[in-house]
Short mmCIF file of C-alpha atoms in Angstrom, two decimals:
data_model
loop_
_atom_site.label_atom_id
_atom_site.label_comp_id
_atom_site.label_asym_id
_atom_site.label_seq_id
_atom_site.Cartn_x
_atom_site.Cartn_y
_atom_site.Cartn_z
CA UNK A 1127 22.81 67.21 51.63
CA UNK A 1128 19.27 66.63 51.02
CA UNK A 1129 18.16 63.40 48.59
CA UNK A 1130 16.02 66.55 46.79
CA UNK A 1131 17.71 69.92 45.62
CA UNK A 1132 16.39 73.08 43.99
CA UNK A 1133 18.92 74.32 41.64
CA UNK A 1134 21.00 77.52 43.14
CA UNK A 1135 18.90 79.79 41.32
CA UNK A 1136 15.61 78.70 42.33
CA UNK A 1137 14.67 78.64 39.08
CA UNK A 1138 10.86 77.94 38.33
CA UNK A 1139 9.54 76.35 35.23
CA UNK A 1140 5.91 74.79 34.48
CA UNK A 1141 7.49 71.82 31.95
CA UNK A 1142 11.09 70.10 31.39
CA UNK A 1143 11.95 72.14 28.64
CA UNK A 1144 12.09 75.28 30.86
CA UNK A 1145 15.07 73.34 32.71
CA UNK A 1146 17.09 72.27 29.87
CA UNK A 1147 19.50 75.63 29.60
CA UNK A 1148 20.45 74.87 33.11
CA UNK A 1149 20.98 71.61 32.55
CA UNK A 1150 20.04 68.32 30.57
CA UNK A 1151 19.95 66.53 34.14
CA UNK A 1152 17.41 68.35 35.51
CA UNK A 1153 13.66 68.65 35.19
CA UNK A 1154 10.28 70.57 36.56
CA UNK A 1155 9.11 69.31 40.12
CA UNK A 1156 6.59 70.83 42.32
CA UNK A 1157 7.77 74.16 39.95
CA UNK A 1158 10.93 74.12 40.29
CA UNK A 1159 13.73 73.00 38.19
CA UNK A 1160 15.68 69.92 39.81
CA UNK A 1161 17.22 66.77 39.47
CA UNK A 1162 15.28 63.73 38.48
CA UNK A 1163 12.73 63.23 41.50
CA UNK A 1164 13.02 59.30 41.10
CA UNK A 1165 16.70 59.25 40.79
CA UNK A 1166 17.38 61.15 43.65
CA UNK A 1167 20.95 62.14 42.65
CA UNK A 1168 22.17 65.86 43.57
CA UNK A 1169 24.66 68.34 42.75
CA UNK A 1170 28.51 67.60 43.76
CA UNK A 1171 29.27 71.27 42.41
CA UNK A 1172 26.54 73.00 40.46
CA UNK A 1173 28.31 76.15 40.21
CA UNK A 1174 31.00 74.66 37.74
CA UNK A 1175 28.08 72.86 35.63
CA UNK A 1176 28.54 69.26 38.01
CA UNK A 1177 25.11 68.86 38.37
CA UNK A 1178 22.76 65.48 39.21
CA UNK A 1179 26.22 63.21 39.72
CA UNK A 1180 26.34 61.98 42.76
CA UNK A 1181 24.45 58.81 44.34
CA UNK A 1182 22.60 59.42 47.29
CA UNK A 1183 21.52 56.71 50.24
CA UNK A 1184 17.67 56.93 48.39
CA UNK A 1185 18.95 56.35 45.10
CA UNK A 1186 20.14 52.97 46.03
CA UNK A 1187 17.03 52.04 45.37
CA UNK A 1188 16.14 53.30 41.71
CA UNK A 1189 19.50 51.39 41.02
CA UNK A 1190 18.67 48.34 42.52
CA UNK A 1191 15.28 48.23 40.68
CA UNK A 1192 16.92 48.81 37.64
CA UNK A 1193 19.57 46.47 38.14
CA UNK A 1194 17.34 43.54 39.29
CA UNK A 1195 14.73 44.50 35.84
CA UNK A 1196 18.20 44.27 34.09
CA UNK A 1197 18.71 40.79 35.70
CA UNK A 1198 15.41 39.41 35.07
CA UNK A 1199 14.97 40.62 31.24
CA UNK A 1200 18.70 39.27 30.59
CA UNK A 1201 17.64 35.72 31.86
CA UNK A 1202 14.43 35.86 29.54
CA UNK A 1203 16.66 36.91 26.47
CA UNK A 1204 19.08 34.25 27.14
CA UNK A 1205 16.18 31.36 27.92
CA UNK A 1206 14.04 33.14 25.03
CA UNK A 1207 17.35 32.50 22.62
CA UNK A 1208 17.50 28.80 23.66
CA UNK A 1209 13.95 28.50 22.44
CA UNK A 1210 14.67 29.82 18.99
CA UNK A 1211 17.27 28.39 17.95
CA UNK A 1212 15.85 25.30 19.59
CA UNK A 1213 12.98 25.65 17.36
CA UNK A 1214 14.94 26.81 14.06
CA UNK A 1215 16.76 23.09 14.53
CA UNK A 1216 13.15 21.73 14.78
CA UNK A 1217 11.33 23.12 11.97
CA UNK A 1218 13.86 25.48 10.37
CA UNK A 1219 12.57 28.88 9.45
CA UNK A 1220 8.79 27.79 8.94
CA UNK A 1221 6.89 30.29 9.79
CA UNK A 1222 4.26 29.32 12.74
CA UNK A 1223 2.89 31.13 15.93
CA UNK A 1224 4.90 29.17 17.98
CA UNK A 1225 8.22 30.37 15.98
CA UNK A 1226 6.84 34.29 15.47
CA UNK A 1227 5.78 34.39 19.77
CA UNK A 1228 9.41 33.24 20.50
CA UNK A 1229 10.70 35.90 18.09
CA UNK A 1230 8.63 38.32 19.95
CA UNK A 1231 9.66 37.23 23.02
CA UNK A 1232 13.37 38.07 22.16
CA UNK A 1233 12.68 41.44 20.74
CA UNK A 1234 10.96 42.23 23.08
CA UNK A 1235 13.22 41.43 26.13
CA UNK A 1236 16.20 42.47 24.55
CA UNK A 1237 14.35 46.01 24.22
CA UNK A 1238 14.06 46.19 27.82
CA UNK A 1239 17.17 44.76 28.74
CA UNK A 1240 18.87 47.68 26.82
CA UNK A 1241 16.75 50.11 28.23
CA UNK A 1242 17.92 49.35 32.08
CA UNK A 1243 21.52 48.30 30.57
CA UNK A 1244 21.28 52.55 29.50
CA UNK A 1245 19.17 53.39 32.51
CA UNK A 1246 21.73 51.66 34.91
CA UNK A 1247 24.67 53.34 33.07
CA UNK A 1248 23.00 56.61 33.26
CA UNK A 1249 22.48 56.05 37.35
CA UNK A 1250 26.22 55.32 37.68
CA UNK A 1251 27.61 58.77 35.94
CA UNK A 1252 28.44 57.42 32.12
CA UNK A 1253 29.42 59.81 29.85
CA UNK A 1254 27.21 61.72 27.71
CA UNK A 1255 23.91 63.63 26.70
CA UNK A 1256 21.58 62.96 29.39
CA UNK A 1257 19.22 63.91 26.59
CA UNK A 1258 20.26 60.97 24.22
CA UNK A 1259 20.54 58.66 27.25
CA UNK A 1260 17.38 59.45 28.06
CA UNK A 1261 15.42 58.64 24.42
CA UNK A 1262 17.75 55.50 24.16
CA UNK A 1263 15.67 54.51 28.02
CA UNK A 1264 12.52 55.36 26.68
CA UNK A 1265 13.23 53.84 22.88
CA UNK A 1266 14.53 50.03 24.56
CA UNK A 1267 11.25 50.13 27.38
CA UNK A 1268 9.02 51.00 24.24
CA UNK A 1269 10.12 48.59 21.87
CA UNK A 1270 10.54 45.97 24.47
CA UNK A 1271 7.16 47.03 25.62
CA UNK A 1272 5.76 46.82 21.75
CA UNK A 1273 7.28 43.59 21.29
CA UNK A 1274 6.07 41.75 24.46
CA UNK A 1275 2.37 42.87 24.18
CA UNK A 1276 2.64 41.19 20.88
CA UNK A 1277 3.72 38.29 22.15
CA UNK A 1278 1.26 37.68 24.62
CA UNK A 1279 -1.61 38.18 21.61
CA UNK A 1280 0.47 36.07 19.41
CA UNK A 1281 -0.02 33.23 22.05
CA UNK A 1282 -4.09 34.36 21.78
CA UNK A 1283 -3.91 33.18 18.34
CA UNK A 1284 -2.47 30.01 19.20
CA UNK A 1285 -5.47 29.49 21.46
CA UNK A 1286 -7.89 30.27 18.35
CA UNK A 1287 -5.89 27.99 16.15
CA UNK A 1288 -6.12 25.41 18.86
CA UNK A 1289 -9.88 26.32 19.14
CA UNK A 1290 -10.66 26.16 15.49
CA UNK A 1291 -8.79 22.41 14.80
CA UNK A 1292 -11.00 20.83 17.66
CA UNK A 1293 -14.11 19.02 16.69
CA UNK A 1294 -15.62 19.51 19.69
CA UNK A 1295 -15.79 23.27 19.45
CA UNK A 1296 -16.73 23.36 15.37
CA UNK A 1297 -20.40 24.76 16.45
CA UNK A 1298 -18.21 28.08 17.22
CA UNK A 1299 -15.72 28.59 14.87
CA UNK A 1300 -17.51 31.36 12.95
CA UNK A 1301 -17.27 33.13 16.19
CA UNK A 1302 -13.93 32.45 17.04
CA UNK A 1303 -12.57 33.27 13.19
CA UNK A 1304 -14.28 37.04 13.92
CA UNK A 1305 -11.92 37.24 17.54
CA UNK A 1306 -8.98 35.88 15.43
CA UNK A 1307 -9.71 38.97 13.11
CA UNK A 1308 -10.55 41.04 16.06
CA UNK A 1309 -7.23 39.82 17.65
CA UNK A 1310 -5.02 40.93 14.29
CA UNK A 1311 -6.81 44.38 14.42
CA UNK A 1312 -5.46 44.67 17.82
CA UNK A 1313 -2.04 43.40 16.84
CA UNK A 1314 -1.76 45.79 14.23
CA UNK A 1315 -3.48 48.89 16.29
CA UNK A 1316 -1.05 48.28 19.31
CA UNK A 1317 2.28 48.68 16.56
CA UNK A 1318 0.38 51.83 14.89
CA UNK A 1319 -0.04 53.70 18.11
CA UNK A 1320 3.02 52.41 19.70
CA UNK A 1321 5.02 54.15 17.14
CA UNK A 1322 2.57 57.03 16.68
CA UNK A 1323 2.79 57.99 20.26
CA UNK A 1324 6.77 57.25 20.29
CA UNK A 1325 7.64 60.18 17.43
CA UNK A 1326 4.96 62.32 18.80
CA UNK A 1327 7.13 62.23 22.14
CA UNK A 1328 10.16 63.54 20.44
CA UNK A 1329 8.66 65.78 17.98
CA UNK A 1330 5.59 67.46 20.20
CA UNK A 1331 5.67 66.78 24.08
CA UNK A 1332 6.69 64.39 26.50
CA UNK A 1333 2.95 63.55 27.38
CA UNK A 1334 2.73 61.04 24.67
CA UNK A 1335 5.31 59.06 26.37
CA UNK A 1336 2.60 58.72 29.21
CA UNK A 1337 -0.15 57.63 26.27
CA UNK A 1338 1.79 55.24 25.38
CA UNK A 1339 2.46 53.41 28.80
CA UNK A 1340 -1.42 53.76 29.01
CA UNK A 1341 -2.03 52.46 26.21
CA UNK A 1342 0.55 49.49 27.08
CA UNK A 1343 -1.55 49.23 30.47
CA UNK A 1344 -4.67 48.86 28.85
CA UNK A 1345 -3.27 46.51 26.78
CA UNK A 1346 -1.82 43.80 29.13
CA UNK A 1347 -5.19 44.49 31.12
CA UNK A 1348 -7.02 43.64 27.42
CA UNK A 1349 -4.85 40.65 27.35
CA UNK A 1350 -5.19 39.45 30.98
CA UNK A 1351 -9.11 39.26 30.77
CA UNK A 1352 -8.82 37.77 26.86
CA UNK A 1353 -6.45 34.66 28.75
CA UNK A 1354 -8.65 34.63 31.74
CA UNK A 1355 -12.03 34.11 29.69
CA UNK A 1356 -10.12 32.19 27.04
CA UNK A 1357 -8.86 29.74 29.79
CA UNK A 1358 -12.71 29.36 31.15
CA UNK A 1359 -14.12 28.77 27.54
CA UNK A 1360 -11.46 25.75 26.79
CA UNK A 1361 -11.57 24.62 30.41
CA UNK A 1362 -15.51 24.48 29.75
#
């Protein structure tokens, strides 16, 4: 059987939703409605409403993506764990950017570890909505997403705060206490329109689930240049 099916009707559609009263498991490609393109399950019996539940040779490798993600975000929660409480010991519950990056840090890779623990459940037939499976993917990835953006900004404020305490760089500090601002605003923004874009996904369309992985692109490209010129100005 092919990695790609039609359904029996050859039903066409122009979004998802047109799909969804043949079944939760399928979606619009190239006009058609049709099991996940990416997932590349098919139909064991469609006529008897078994549809999208069986692994193909090409979905071996959606699994194993999502498996090995799974892997690598589990390892980060456990290491990012052993740094908190390490640090709780240390200082207690004093708040610092060291102690609120770490806390980050775990949020955010738990988020995406339950994301591809749902995702990888989902691949291998689990009971259920593929509707509510579905939000609980895109809900972890988001909030893990959310969560490790702020993160890498929170360790941008360490950098000012390092910045700011050295001598040698008190002839810019009114400069640098504007990016700290600037760097909050972002903070701040990136939560706002993180969850802005989230409920507008469930309540309006499913295109403001692709706003908000561009606005998560832009922002690890924001934070990649910020680290790169903030390297080169302490380096200096």
């Amino acid at each position: 059987m092919a990695s790609w099916e039609p359904n029996p009707a050859n039903t066409s559609c122009v979004t998802d939703a047109d799909c969804t009263s043949i079944s939760d498991r399928y979606n619009c490609f190239n006009s058609y409605c049709a099991c996940v393109f990416t997932e590349q399950l098919v139909s064991s019996d469609p006529e008897n409403g078994k549809y999208c539940d069986t692994l193909t040779a090409a979905s071996g490798w959606s699994l194993s993506v999502r498996l090995w993600s799974l892997i690598i975000y589990i390892s980060v929660v456990v290491y990012s764990v052993r740094l908190l409480v390490r640090q709780l010991r240390k200082d207690g519950c004093r708040m610092s950017y060291q102690l609120l990056t770490i806390i980050w840090g775990v949020l955010g890779s738990g988020g995406m570890s339950f994301g591809y623990i749902v995702g990888v459940a989902d691949l291998l037939g689990a009971q259920g909505s593929e509707l509510q499976r579905g939000i609980l993917i895109n809900l972890g990835l988001a909030v893990g997403s959310i969560f490790i953006i702020l993160a890498a900004l929170q360790v941008s404020m360490m950098w000012i705060e390092l910045c700011l305490a050295s001598k040698r760089l008190a002839a810019v500090s009114k400069n640098l206490k504007f990016t700290k601002n600037i760097v909050l605003a972002w903070m701040v923004g990136h939560v706002v329109f993180c969850v802005l874009f989230m409920i507008l996904e469930q309540a309006v369309s499913s295109v403001f689930f692709l706003a908000f992985n561009g606005l998560c692109l832009i922002d690890a490209i924001g934070v990649v240049i910020c680290f790169l010129i903030g390297g080169n100005k302490v380096g200096a």
